Coordinates of C-alpha atoms and ligand atoms in Angstrom, one line a residue:
M1 CA -40.3 35.0 -10.1
S2 CA -36.7 34.1 -8.3
T3 CA -38.1 31.7 -5.8
D4 CA -40.5 29.7 -8.6
N5 CA -37.2 29.3 -10.5
K6 CA -35.0 27.5 -7.8
N7 CA -38.2 25.1 -7.3
A8 CA -38.2 24.7 -11.1
L9 CA -35.4 23.4 -10.3
D10 CA -35.3 21.4 -7.4
N11 CA -38.8 20.1 -9.2
A12 CA -37.1 18.4 -12.0
Q13 CA -33.9 17.2 -9.6
L14 CA -37.1 15.5 -7.6
H15 CA -38.3 14.2 -10.9
D16 CA -35.4 12.3 -11.8
E17 CA -34.4 11.1 -8.7
I18 CA -38.5 9.8 -7.4
E19 CA -38.3 8.0 -11.2
N20 CA -35.3 6.2 -10.6
T21 CA -35.5 4.9 -7.0
P22 CA -35.3 1.5 -7.4
S23 CA -38.1 -0.8 -6.9
N24 CA -36.9 -4.0 -7.3
T25 CA -36.4 -5.8 -4.3
S26 CA -35.6 -9.6 -6.1
E27 CA -32.6 -11.2 -5.5
N28 CA -31.9 -11.1 -9.3
R29 CA -28.3 -11.2 -9.6
P30 CA -27.2 -7.4 -10.8
F31 CA -26.0 -6.6 -14.0
S32 CA -22.6 -5.1 -12.3
S33 CA -21.4 -8.5 -11.3
V34 CA -22.2 -9.9 -14.7
L35 CA -20.4 -6.5 -16.4
E36 CA -17.5 -7.3 -14.3
T37 CA -16.7 -10.7 -15.8
N38 CA -17.6 -9.1 -19.4
M39 CA -15.0 -6.7 -19.4
S40 CA -12.2 -8.8 -19.9
R41 CA -14.0 -10.8 -22.5
R42 CA -14.2 -7.8 -24.9
K43 CA -15.8 -9.6 -28.1
V44 CA -16.8 -7.6 -31.2
M45 CA -20.0 -9.5 -32.7
A46 CA -20.5 -7.3 -36.4
G47 CA -20.2 -9.1 -39.6
S48 CA -21.8 -12.4 -39.6
L49 CA -25.1 -10.9 -41.2
T50 CA -26.1 -9.0 -44.1
V51 CA -27.2 -5.4 -44.3
A52 CA -30.1 -4.8 -41.6
T53 CA -33.2 -3.6 -43.6
T54 CA -34.9 -0.3 -42.5
A55 CA -38.5 0.5 -43.5
F56 CA -37.9 4.4 -43.6
L57 CA -34.9 4.5 -45.4
A58 CA -34.1 4.6 -49.3
P59 CA -31.1 2.1 -50.0
G60 CA -28.7 3.7 -51.6
A61 CA -29.0 7.2 -49.9
H62 CA -25.2 7.0 -50.5
A63 CA -24.9 7.0 -54.1
G64 CA -24.7 10.3 -56.6
W65 CA -23.3 13.6 -55.2
G66 CA -20.1 12.1 -55.1
W67 CA -19.5 11.1 -51.1
G68 CA -18.1 7.6 -51.9
R69 CA -14.8 9.2 -50.5
R70 CA -15.9 10.6 -47.5
K71 CA -15.8 8.7 -44.4
L72 CA -18.8 6.8 -42.7
V73 CA -18.4 9.6 -39.5
D74 CA -16.5 12.7 -41.3
F75 CA -17.7 16.3 -40.0
K76 CA -15.9 18.5 -37.7
P77 CA -16.8 17.5 -34.3
V78 CA -17.4 20.5 -31.8
A79 CA -14.9 20.6 -29.6
I80 CA -14.7 21.3 -26.1
D81 CA -13.6 25.0 -26.6
D82 CA -16.2 25.6 -28.8
V83 CA -18.4 25.9 -26.5
V84 CA -18.9 29.7 -25.3
D85 CA -22.6 30.3 -24.8
T86 CA -24.4 27.5 -22.9
T87 CA -28.0 29.2 -23.2
M88 CA -28.2 28.5 -27.1
P89 CA -27.3 25.4 -28.8
T90 CA -23.5 24.7 -30.3
I91 CA -23.4 23.2 -33.6
S92 CA -20.8 21.4 -35.8
D93 CA -19.2 24.0 -38.6
D94 CA -20.3 21.5 -40.7
Y95 CA -23.7 21.9 -40.2
E96 CA -26.9 24.3 -39.4
Y97 CA -30.3 24.0 -37.8
D98 CA -33.1 25.8 -37.0
V99 CA -36.0 25.4 -34.5
L100 CA -39.2 24.0 -35.1
I101 CA -42.5 23.5 -33.2
P102 CA -41.4 25.0 -30.1
W103 CA -43.9 23.9 -27.2
G104 CA -47.4 26.4 -27.8
T105 CA -47.0 26.1 -31.3
P106 CA -50.5 25.6 -33.1
I107 CA -50.4 22.0 -34.1
E108 CA -51.6 23.5 -37.5
P109 CA -51.7 26.6 -38.5
G110 CA -54.9 28.9 -37.5
A111 CA -55.8 26.2 -35.1
T112 CA -55.2 28.4 -31.8
K113 CA -52.8 30.9 -30.8
E114 CA -49.5 30.5 -30.0
Y115 CA -47.9 30.3 -26.9
T116 CA -44.3 32.4 -26.8
G117 CA -43.0 31.6 -23.1
E118 CA -44.3 35.1 -22.0
P119 CA -44.7 34.1 -17.9
D120 CA -47.7 36.5 -17.4
A121 CA -49.4 34.9 -20.0
R122 CA -49.8 31.1 -20.1
P123 CA -52.2 29.0 -22.1
T124 CA -55.5 27.7 -21.0
S125 CA -56.1 24.4 -21.1
A126 CA -58.1 24.7 -24.4
Q127 CA -55.2 26.0 -26.2
A128 CA -52.7 23.9 -24.6
A129 CA -54.9 20.7 -26.8
L130 CA -54.3 22.8 -29.9
Q131 CA -50.4 23.0 -29.1
T132 CA -47.9 21.3 -29.1
G133 CA -46.8 20.5 -25.2
L134 CA -43.5 20.1 -23.6
G135 CA -41.0 17.5 -22.8
H136 CA -40.6 16.5 -26.8
D137 CA -39.1 13.2 -26.4
G138 CA -38.8 10.5 -29.3
M139 CA -40.5 11.2 -32.5
W140 CA -40.7 9.8 -35.5
F141 CA -40.7 11.2 -39.3
F142 CA -43.4 9.5 -41.8
P143 CA -43.2 10.9 -44.9
M144 CA -46.6 11.2 -47.4
D145 CA -47.6 8.2 -48.5
C146 CA -45.0 5.8 -47.2
R147 CA -46.9 2.8 -46.8
N148 CA -47.2 2.0 -50.3
A149 CA -43.8 2.5 -51.1
I150 CA -42.6 0.2 -47.9
Y151 CA -45.2 -2.2 -49.0
Y152 CA -43.9 -2.9 -52.0
G153 CA -40.3 -1.9 -51.7
R154 CA -40.2 1.4 -53.5
H155 CA -38.3 3.0 -51.3
Y156 CA -37.1 5.6 -53.4
R157 CA -40.8 6.2 -54.3
M158 CA -40.8 8.2 -50.7
R159 CA -40.8 11.7 -50.0
N160 CA -38.2 13.9 -48.1
D161 CA -40.1 17.3 -48.4
V162 CA -43.4 16.2 -46.5
G163 CA -44.4 14.1 -43.8
M164 CA -46.4 13.3 -40.8
L165 CA -44.4 14.4 -37.7
C166 CA -44.9 12.2 -33.9
V167 CA -43.5 13.6 -30.9
N168 CA -43.4 12.5 -27.4
H169 CA -44.0 15.3 -25.2
E170 CA -42.7 13.0 -21.7
Y171 CA -43.5 15.8 -19.0
G172 CA -43.7 19.5 -18.0
T173 CA -43.0 20.1 -14.1
N174 CA -46.0 22.1 -12.8
I175 CA -43.3 24.6 -12.0
H176 CA -42.8 25.2 -15.9
A177 CA -46.2 24.5 -17.8
L178 CA -48.0 26.5 -14.7
G179 CA -45.8 29.2 -13.0
K180 CA -46.4 27.6 -9.5
S181 CA -45.6 24.2 -7.7
G182 CA -49.3 22.8 -8.0
P183 CA -52.3 22.8 -9.4
E184 CA -55.3 25.0 -7.6
N185 CA -58.4 23.4 -9.3
L186 CA -59.4 21.4 -11.9
E187 CA -58.0 23.7 -15.2
D188 CA -54.4 23.9 -13.6
V189 CA -54.9 20.0 -14.0
R190 CA -56.2 20.1 -17.1
L191 CA -53.3 22.7 -18.4
S192 CA -50.8 19.8 -17.1
Q193 CA -52.5 16.9 -18.5
N194 CA -52.6 18.7 -22.3
I195 CA -48.9 19.6 -22.5
H196 CA -48.4 16.5 -21.8
G197 CA -49.2 13.3 -24.6
V198 CA -48.5 13.4 -28.5
S199 CA -48.5 15.8 -31.2
V200 CA -48.8 14.7 -34.8
V201 CA -48.2 17.3 -36.6
K202 CA -47.8 17.9 -40.9
L203 CA -44.3 19.1 -41.8
K204 CA -43.5 20.5 -45.2
R205 CA -39.7 21.8 -46.7
T206 CA -40.6 25.4 -48.1
F207 CA -38.0 26.0 -51.2
R208 CA -35.2 27.8 -49.0
R209 CA -35.0 24.5 -47.6
G210 CA -36.4 25.3 -44.0
W211 CA -39.6 23.5 -42.3
K212 CA -42.8 24.5 -41.1
V213 CA -46.1 23.3 -40.1
V214 CA -48.6 22.8 -42.4
S215 CA -52.8 22.3 -42.2
S216 CA -54.0 18.3 -42.4
A217 CA -56.8 16.1 -41.8
H218 CA -54.3 14.0 -39.9
S219 CA -53.4 16.8 -37.5
R220 CA -54.2 16.0 -33.6
R221 CA -52.9 16.4 -30.1
I222 CA -53.2 13.1 -28.3
T223 CA -53.6 13.6 -24.3
V224 CA -54.3 11.6 -21.1
N225 CA -58.0 12.6 -22.1
T226 CA -57.7 11.0 -25.3
P227 CA -59.9 8.0 -26.0
V228 CA -58.1 5.1 -26.1
T229 CA -58.6 1.4 -26.8
F230 CA -56.8 -1.6 -25.7
S231 CA -56.1 -4.9 -27.5
G232 CA -53.6 -8.3 -27.2
P233 CA -54.3 -10.8 -24.4
A234 CA -55.1 -8.5 -21.4
A235 CA -57.4 -6.4 -22.9
D236 CA -60.5 -7.9 -21.6
S237 CA -58.8 -8.2 -18.5
K238 CA -61.1 -7.1 -15.4
L239 CA -57.5 -5.9 -14.4
L240 CA -58.2 -3.2 -16.6
Q241 CA -61.6 -2.3 -15.8
N242 CA -62.9 -0.1 -13.2
P243 CA -66.0 0.2 -11.3
N244 CA -67.0 3.2 -12.4
G245 CA -67.1 1.4 -16.1
N246 CA -65.2 4.3 -17.6
I247 CA -63.9 3.6 -20.9
P248 CA -60.1 4.0 -21.1
L249 CA -59.0 7.7 -21.8
G250 CA -55.3 8.4 -23.2
T251 CA -51.5 8.1 -22.9
V252 CA -48.9 10.0 -20.0
N253 CA -45.5 10.3 -19.8
N254 CA -44.4 9.6 -23.6
C255 CA -41.2 9.3 -23.5
G256 CA -39.4 7.1 -26.8
S257 CA -40.7 6.1 -29.6
G258 CA -40.4 3.3 -32.0
A259 CA -42.1 2.5 -36.0
T260 CA -43.6 -0.5 -37.4
P261 CA -42.8 -1.9 -40.5
W262 CA -46.4 -1.2 -41.9
G263 CA -45.6 2.9 -41.0
T264 CA -47.7 3.4 -37.7
Y265 CA -45.8 5.3 -34.5
L266 CA -45.2 3.2 -31.6
T267 CA -45.2 5.7 -28.1
C268 CA -43.7 4.2 -24.7
E269 CA -45.4 5.1 -21.5
E270 CA -42.2 5.6 -19.1
N271 CA -43.0 7.0 -15.6
F272 CA -46.5 6.6 -15.6
N273 CA -46.7 5.9 -12.0
G274 CA -46.0 9.8 -10.5
Y275 CA -49.2 11.2 -12.1
F276 CA -51.3 9.3 -9.2
G277 CA -51.6 9.7 -5.9
A278 CA -54.3 9.5 -2.9
T279 CA -56.0 11.9 -1.0
S280 CA -56.8 9.1 1.9
G281 CA -54.8 6.3 3.7
F282 CA -52.6 4.2 0.7
V283 CA -51.0 1.2 1.6
A284 CA -49.2 -0.2 -1.1
T285 CA -49.7 -3.9 -2.5
Q286 CA -46.9 -5.8 -4.0
E287 CA -47.6 -5.0 -7.2
Q288 CA -48.5 -1.3 -6.1
D289 CA -44.8 -1.1 -4.9
R290 CA -43.2 -2.8 -7.5
Y291 CA -44.3 -0.4 -10.2
G292 CA -43.9 2.7 -7.9
F293 CA -46.7 4.1 -7.0
S294 CA -47.3 6.6 -3.9
E295 CA -49.0 8.4 -1.6
N296 CA -48.2 12.2 -3.7
G297 CA -46.5 10.8 -7.0
F298 CA -44.0 13.3 -8.1
G299 CA -46.1 16.1 -7.1
Y300 CA -48.7 16.7 -10.2
G301 CA -51.2 17.1 -8.0
W302 CA -53.6 15.7 -10.6
H303 CA -55.5 13.5 -7.9
L304 CA -56.5 16.4 -5.8
F305 CA -58.6 17.3 -8.7
D306 CA -59.1 14.0 -11.6
K307 CA -60.9 11.2 -9.5
R308 CA -59.2 8.8 -12.0
F309 CA -55.6 9.5 -10.8
D310 CA -57.0 9.4 -7.1
L311 CA -55.3 5.7 -6.2
S312 CA -57.8 5.5 -3.0
D313 CA -60.9 6.4 -4.9
E314 CA -62.5 3.1 -5.4
D315 CA -64.3 3.8 -8.3
Y316 CA -61.6 3.9 -10.6
V317 CA -59.4 0.9 -8.7
N318 CA -57.7 -0.5 -11.9
E319 CA -57.2 3.0 -13.8
Q320 CA -53.3 2.6 -12.8
N321 CA -53.2 -1.3 -14.8
R322 CA -54.6 1.3 -17.9
F323 CA -50.6 2.7 -18.0
G324 CA -47.2 1.5 -18.9
W325 CA -47.9 0.4 -22.2
I326 CA -47.2 0.9 -25.8
V327 CA -49.3 2.7 -27.6
E328 CA -49.9 2.5 -31.2
I329 CA -51.0 5.8 -33.2
D330 CA -51.6 5.8 -36.9
P331 CA -50.0 9.1 -38.4
F332 CA -52.3 9.2 -41.6
D333 CA -55.7 9.3 -39.5
G334 CA -57.0 11.9 -37.1
T335 CA -59.4 10.0 -36.2
Q336 CA -58.2 6.3 -35.0
K337 CA -58.4 5.6 -31.2
P338 CA -54.5 5.3 -30.5
V339 CA -54.6 1.0 -29.3
K340 CA -52.5 -0.1 -26.1
R341 CA -50.8 -3.1 -27.1
T342 CA -50.8 -5.6 -24.1
A343 CA -48.9 -8.3 -25.3
L344 CA -45.7 -6.2 -25.2
G345 CA -45.6 -6.1 -21.5
R346 CA -46.5 -3.4 -19.0
F347 CA -43.5 -1.7 -17.4
K348 CA -41.7 1.8 -17.4
H349 CA -41.2 1.8 -21.1
E350 CA -38.8 3.7 -22.3
A351 CA -38.5 3.1 -26.1
I352 CA -38.8 0.2 -29.0
A353 CA -36.9 -1.0 -32.0
I354 CA -38.2 -3.3 -34.4
A355 CA -36.4 -5.6 -36.4
E356 CA -37.5 -7.7 -39.2
S357 CA -36.5 -11.0 -39.5
R358 CA -35.4 -13.4 -42.6
N359 CA -39.6 -14.8 -42.6
G360 CA -41.2 -11.1 -42.2
R361 CA -41.7 -11.9 -38.4
I362 CA -40.7 -9.0 -36.4
A363 CA -39.1 -8.7 -32.9
A364 CA -39.6 -5.3 -30.7
Y365 CA -36.6 -4.9 -28.2
M366 CA -37.3 -2.7 -25.4
G367 CA -35.7 -1.5 -22.0
D368 CA -37.4 -0.8 -18.5
D369 CA -35.6 2.4 -17.2
Q370 CA -35.4 1.9 -14.0
R371 CA -32.4 1.0 -11.5
F372 CA -32.2 -2.7 -11.7
D373 CA -34.5 -3.0 -14.1
Y374 CA -35.0 -5.4 -17.1
C375 CA -34.4 -5.4 -20.8
Y376 CA -36.8 -7.4 -22.7
K377 CA -37.9 -8.5 -26.7
Y378 CA -41.6 -9.6 -28.0
V379 CA -41.6 -11.6 -31.2
S380 CA -44.5 -12.0 -33.7
D381 CA -46.1 -15.2 -34.4
K382 CA -46.8 -14.3 -37.9
S383 CA -44.9 -12.4 -40.7
W384 CA -46.4 -8.6 -40.2
K385 CA -47.6 -8.9 -44.1
R386 CA -49.3 -12.2 -43.3
A387 CA -51.2 -10.9 -40.0
L388 CA -52.0 -7.6 -41.4
R389 CA -53.8 -9.9 -44.6
D390 CA -55.4 -12.0 -42.0
K391 CA -56.5 -8.6 -40.1
E392 CA -54.4 -8.8 -37.0
S393 CA -51.8 -6.9 -35.6
P394 CA -48.5 -8.4 -35.6
L395 CA -48.0 -7.1 -32.0
D396 CA -51.1 -8.7 -31.0
K397 CA -50.2 -12.3 -31.3
G398 CA -46.3 -13.2 -30.0
S399 CA -43.8 -14.0 -27.4
L400 CA -42.7 -11.5 -24.8
Y401 CA -39.4 -12.6 -23.2
V402 CA -36.8 -10.9 -20.8
A403 CA -33.2 -11.1 -20.6
R404 CA -30.7 -12.8 -18.2
F405 CA -26.8 -12.1 -19.3
N406 CA -24.5 -14.6 -18.5
D407 CA -21.0 -14.7 -17.0
D408 CA -19.5 -16.0 -20.5
G409 CA -21.1 -13.3 -23.2
T410 CA -23.7 -15.7 -24.2
G411 CA -27.5 -14.7 -22.6
E412 CA -30.9 -16.3 -22.2
W413 CA -34.4 -14.5 -23.5
L414 CA -36.7 -15.9 -20.7
E415 CA -40.4 -16.2 -21.5
L416 CA -42.8 -14.6 -19.5
T417 CA -45.8 -16.8 -20.2
I418 CA -48.6 -18.5 -18.5
D419 CA -47.2 -21.8 -19.5
N420 CA -44.5 -21.6 -17.1
P421 CA -45.4 -23.7 -13.7
Q422 CA -43.1 -20.7 -12.2
L423 CA -45.9 -18.0 -13.1
A424 CA -48.6 -20.5 -13.4
A425 CA -48.0 -21.1 -9.4
R426 CA -47.9 -16.6 -9.1
F427 CA -50.4 -15.8 -11.6
N428 CA -54.2 -16.7 -13.0
S429 CA -53.6 -15.8 -16.4
Q430 CA -51.7 -14.6 -19.5
A431 CA -53.4 -11.0 -19.0
E432 CA -51.9 -11.4 -15.5
V433 CA -48.5 -12.0 -16.1
L434 CA -48.7 -8.9 -18.8
I435 CA -50.4 -6.6 -16.6
Y436 CA -47.7 -7.7 -13.5
A437 CA -44.4 -8.1 -16.2
R438 CA -42.1 -6.9 -13.6
V439 CA -43.1 -9.4 -11.1
A440 CA -43.2 -12.1 -13.9
A441 CA -39.7 -10.8 -14.8
D442 CA -38.0 -11.1 -11.2
I443 CA -39.5 -14.8 -10.7
L444 CA -38.0 -15.8 -14.1
G445 CA -34.6 -14.7 -13.1
A446 CA -34.0 -11.6 -15.5
T447 CA -30.6 -9.3 -15.0
P448 CA -30.9 -6.2 -13.0
M449 CA -29.3 -3.7 -15.2
D450 CA -28.4 0.3 -14.7
R451 CA -31.7 2.1 -16.2
P452 CA -31.9 0.2 -20.2
E453 CA -33.1 3.3 -22.2
W454 CA -33.0 3.4 -25.6
T455 CA -32.3 0.4 -28.5
T456 CA -31.4 0.6 -31.9
I457 CA -31.0 -2.2 -34.7
G458 CA -27.3 -1.8 -35.9
K459 CA -26.0 -2.5 -39.5
H460 CA -25.7 -6.3 -39.1
G461 CA -29.0 -6.8 -37.2
E462 CA -27.0 -6.2 -33.8
V463 CA -28.9 -4.1 -31.0
F464 CA -27.4 -1.5 -29.3
W465 CA -29.1 -0.8 -25.3
T466 CA -28.0 2.1 -24.1
C467 CA -28.1 2.1 -19.7
T468 CA -28.0 5.4 -18.7
N469 CA -26.3 5.5 -15.2
N470 CA -26.6 3.6 -11.8
S471 CA -25.8 5.6 -8.6
K472 CA -27.1 2.9 -6.3
R473 CA -25.1 0.0 -7.5
T474 CA -23.1 -1.1 -4.9
D475 CA -20.9 -3.4 -6.1
T476 CA -17.8 -3.3 -4.1
N477 CA -15.1 -5.2 -6.4
I478 CA -12.3 -2.7 -7.0
A479 CA -11.1 -4.9 -10.4
N480 CA -15.3 -3.4 -11.3
P481 CA -14.8 0.9 -11.9
E482 CA -18.3 0.8 -12.5
A483 CA -19.6 0.5 -9.2
P484 CA -21.8 2.7 -8.9
N485 CA -22.1 3.2 -12.7
N486 CA -22.2 7.1 -12.2
D487 CA -21.5 7.7 -16.3
G488 CA -23.2 4.9 -18.0
H489 CA -22.7 2.1 -20.7
I490 CA -23.6 1.0 -23.9
I491 CA -24.4 -2.7 -24.2
R492 CA -24.5 -4.7 -27.7
T493 CA -26.1 -8.2 -28.1
K494 CA -26.7 -10.5 -31.2
D495 CA -29.5 -13.1 -31.3
S496 CA -28.5 -16.2 -31.8
D497 CA -31.2 -17.0 -34.5
D498 CA -31.4 -13.7 -36.5
H499 CA -33.5 -12.0 -33.8
L500 CA -36.2 -15.2 -33.2
G501 CA -34.0 -16.8 -30.6
T502 CA -34.5 -17.5 -27.0
S503 CA -30.5 -16.9 -27.1
F504 CA -27.5 -14.3 -27.5
T505 CA -24.4 -13.0 -27.6
W506 CA -23.3 -9.6 -26.0
D507 CA -21.1 -7.7 -25.5
I508 CA -19.9 -3.8 -23.8
Y509 CA -19.9 -1.5 -27.1
L510 CA -18.8 1.0 -24.7
L511 CA -18.5 2.4 -21.1
A512 CA -19.0 6.3 -21.0
S513 CA -16.2 7.3 -17.8
S514 CA -13.6 5.8 -20.8
T515 CA -14.0 8.6 -22.4
R516 CA -13.8 11.1 -19.8
G517 CA -10.4 13.1 -20.1
T518 CA -10.5 12.9 -24.1
E519 CA -12.3 15.1 -26.2
G520 CA -15.0 13.4 -27.3
V521 CA -16.6 13.3 -23.7
F522 CA -20.0 12.2 -22.6
T523 CA -21.5 10.6 -20.2
D524 CA -25.1 9.5 -19.5
P525 CA -25.9 8.0 -23.2
D526 CA -29.7 7.2 -23.7
A527 CA -31.6 8.0 -27.0
A528 CA -30.5 6.0 -29.8
W529 CA -31.2 5.7 -33.7
A530 CA -28.4 3.4 -35.5
D531 CA -28.7 4.0 -39.7
P532 CA -27.9 0.7 -41.8
Y533 CA -24.8 1.7 -42.8
G534 CA -23.5 1.9 -39.3
R535 CA -23.7 5.3 -38.1
L536 CA -24.8 5.2 -34.2
F537 CA -26.4 8.5 -32.8
I538 CA -26.3 9.1 -29.2
G539 CA -28.3 11.8 -27.4
T540 CA -27.2 12.0 -23.3
D541 CA -29.1 13.0 -20.2
G542 CA -27.1 13.8 -17.4
S543 CA -24.6 16.4 -16.3
Q544 CA -21.7 16.6 -18.6
P545 CA -18.1 16.5 -17.6
D546 CA -15.9 19.3 -19.0
G547 CA -18.7 21.9 -18.7
L548 CA -20.3 20.9 -21.2
Q549 CA -24.5 20.6 -21.6
D550 CA -26.2 17.4 -22.9
Q551 CA -24.8 16.4 -26.6
L552 CA -25.4 14.4 -29.5
V553 CA -22.7 12.5 -30.5
V554 CA -22.2 9.9 -33.5
F555 CA -19.9 7.0 -33.6
D556 CA -18.7 4.5 -36.4
T557 CA -19.5 1.4 -35.5
T558 CA -17.7 -0.3 -38.0
K559 CA -14.7 0.3 -36.5
D560 CA -13.4 -1.9 -33.7
T561 CA -12.5 1.2 -31.0
P562 CA -15.5 3.5 -30.1
E563 CA -14.9 6.6 -31.3
P564 CA -17.5 9.2 -30.0
K565 CA -17.8 12.6 -31.8
R566 CA -19.6 15.6 -30.9
L567 CA -22.1 16.8 -33.5
L568 CA -24.4 19.1 -31.3
V569 CA -24.1 20.3 -28.0
G570 CA -27.7 21.9 -26.1
V571 CA -28.1 24.4 -23.7
N572 CA -28.0 24.7 -19.8
S573 CA -29.9 21.7 -18.0
D574 CA -31.7 20.1 -20.9
E575 CA -31.9 16.8 -22.5
I576 CA -31.0 15.8 -26.3
T577 CA -33.3 13.0 -27.1
G578 CA -35.2 11.9 -30.3
F579 CA -33.9 11.4 -33.0
T580 CA -35.7 10.9 -36.3
V581 CA -34.1 11.4 -40.7
T582 CA -36.1 11.9 -43.4
P583 CA -35.5 8.8 -46.4
D584 CA -32.3 10.6 -47.9
Q585 CA -31.0 10.9 -44.2
R586 CA -30.2 14.5 -45.7
T587 CA -32.5 16.0 -42.7
A588 CA -32.4 15.0 -39.0
F589 CA -34.9 15.8 -36.4
V590 CA -33.5 15.9 -32.4
N591 CA -34.9 17.1 -29.6
I592 CA -33.5 19.5 -27.1
Q593 CA -36.2 18.6 -23.6
H594 CA -36.5 20.8 -20.9
P595 CA -34.0 23.5 -21.6
G596 CA -33.0 25.0 -18.2
N597 CA -35.3 22.5 -16.3
G598 CA -38.1 25.6 -17.2
S599 CA -36.4 28.0 -15.8
P600 CA -35.7 31.3 -17.2
D601 CA -32.3 32.3 -15.1
A602 CA -30.9 29.0 -16.8
T603 CA -31.9 30.0 -20.8
N604 CA -34.6 31.1 -22.7
F605 CA -33.8 29.1 -25.7
P606 CA -35.7 29.1 -28.4
A607 CA -35.2 32.8 -27.5
P608 CA -32.2 35.0 -26.8
Y609 CA -30.9 35.1 -23.5
D610 CA -33.5 38.2 -21.5
G611 CA -33.3 36.2 -17.9
R612 CA -37.3 36.2 -18.5
T613 CA -39.1 34.2 -21.1
I614 CA -40.1 30.4 -20.4
P615 CA -38.0 28.4 -21.9
R616 CA -39.8 26.0 -24.4
D617 CA -38.6 22.5 -25.2
C618 CA -38.8 22.5 -29.3
T619 CA -37.3 20.5 -32.3
L620 CA -34.2 21.2 -34.0
V621 CA -34.0 20.6 -37.9
I622 CA -30.5 19.7 -38.5
R623 CA -28.5 19.5 -42.1
R624 CA -25.2 19.2 -43.4
K625 CA -24.1 22.7 -45.2
D626 CA -23.0 20.8 -48.1
G627 CA -26.2 18.9 -48.3
G628 CA -25.1 15.5 -47.4
I629 CA -25.6 12.5 -45.2
I630 CA -26.5 13.5 -41.6
G631 CA -23.2 12.2 -39.4
S632 CA -20.8 12.3 -42.5
Ligands
FEO1 FE1 -37.9 9.1 -19.7 FE2 -36.0 7.1 -19.2 O1 -36.3 8.5 -19.6
CA2 CA1 -34.6 8.9 -21.9
CA3 CA1 -32.3 9.7 -19.1
CA4 CA1 -35.8 12.8 -20.0

């Protein structure tokens, strides 16, 4: 087993390395050089707009309970010296956690048996199709009956004790899922496929304040083999049809998430390229190169037994174009076909945050997580309520933009439209522009960033973008300490016209390197969620300094100086990601992803350390011991 364990670590590191190899060879001016100019101009942009509205939260969550005197972020942080056993998580003394839905949990009681981490008795692919998967990442809690409450503004009616939880299963390496480095047959491939995707489970709080999975007609697993549909401007494109005529199936590498104001879940397809490979001579086209397709992918080996993922199979020549989208899932209809929203463009979608503008039109902010890739925004043509009344999706008709950051603290949203002669010279239709959005963004001169991961909307409508790191940045200006950018940073943008504008202002909210040497040290910001009162929650993904593992830190963004407070530290070689709350903000859900990178030598979480049980990705339910607001 020790050989396998070593491979597990190597495999995870390889995954990280491959997924982040730059594929952007455009000569667009890197963000590093813009950052250098900006750092001398730190500008606080908060304050000019009204408090953001958040559909899933109950306004006045702070009322009652006597929290008025407590500061916005007031818990006792986990000190560096408090972290003594990294085989288990460490949480603030003011908080407690329970483990929920570890890998292998039946999606409803009795659906199948549970997988418990036994190394010699892994689930079959059929069992895995009815269990939660691996790689817990983005998620969202939808209170039962939330839709009417949101639509009619009766947020106080939303339930805090029962709802549907949608959870992404981004990935699990072959070593972690199969116990071997590659598949040997189609059953192995199906098991690997079925631990990927999305789980929709119904959760209910018990009288002891614990949470459990209960039965529901809405519960389901969505995998890379689940029927899906395409919608929006590229839906009927020939580039999404195969000579084989196979129907569109599935979603994969579901990373971050978002939710719509109308109560649906958005899952983001990130490193989809890694699941494709070629069984015979593969020479990448310019577009395939830009999206990172290669002969062996990330080593999953699906293409060896499932032709859909074989780039050299002429029957499935466009299967690759069916991935890289934002996918809309109805958490309250277990029979709904997930819908791929092509108007939002095809790239390595990390996550999505939706803001509602003054007239009900929506803007969606989205990062493309690769070194030197871009920040995007989508704006709907109509208000979301009007679109729904007209039997349209607000995510089907609108404009897609990519960001260019200027030296003076301003920026432009450049529209990806076939009406632009620069793009008409390269593409035949708007469908092509969207399918090859990265190439279109290169042509428009977007600013190459240091791996844009999650986005979230702050108290004043400002958008926070986590840029996790960029070790390949080669800016040699010694005045700029972030080349290479090993620790990452958080950017803040403010739209010029309440999310509908074509320009914005921006500043650097925080360079993570500036926290080194302090008690609040953290690096590699990744997952992000802001509440409407000014708290910003950041989950990290990368080697943390001072012997720490990946962390959940909280900021009070109403203060001029960012000060991270450490709420949670994870286990060896995990990642802290995904964040969602109940409407009263007194319960939060956060994910422990790839604990130990799958190696039982590193941790057996959620089992206590025994050096043998396979560690399982899981969700933590966290709450303040005194029942207060999360983050306070
Ligand atoms: Fe799936 Fe970029 O994190
Ligand atoms: Ca991430
Ligand atoms: Ca990451
Ligand atoms: Ca991850």
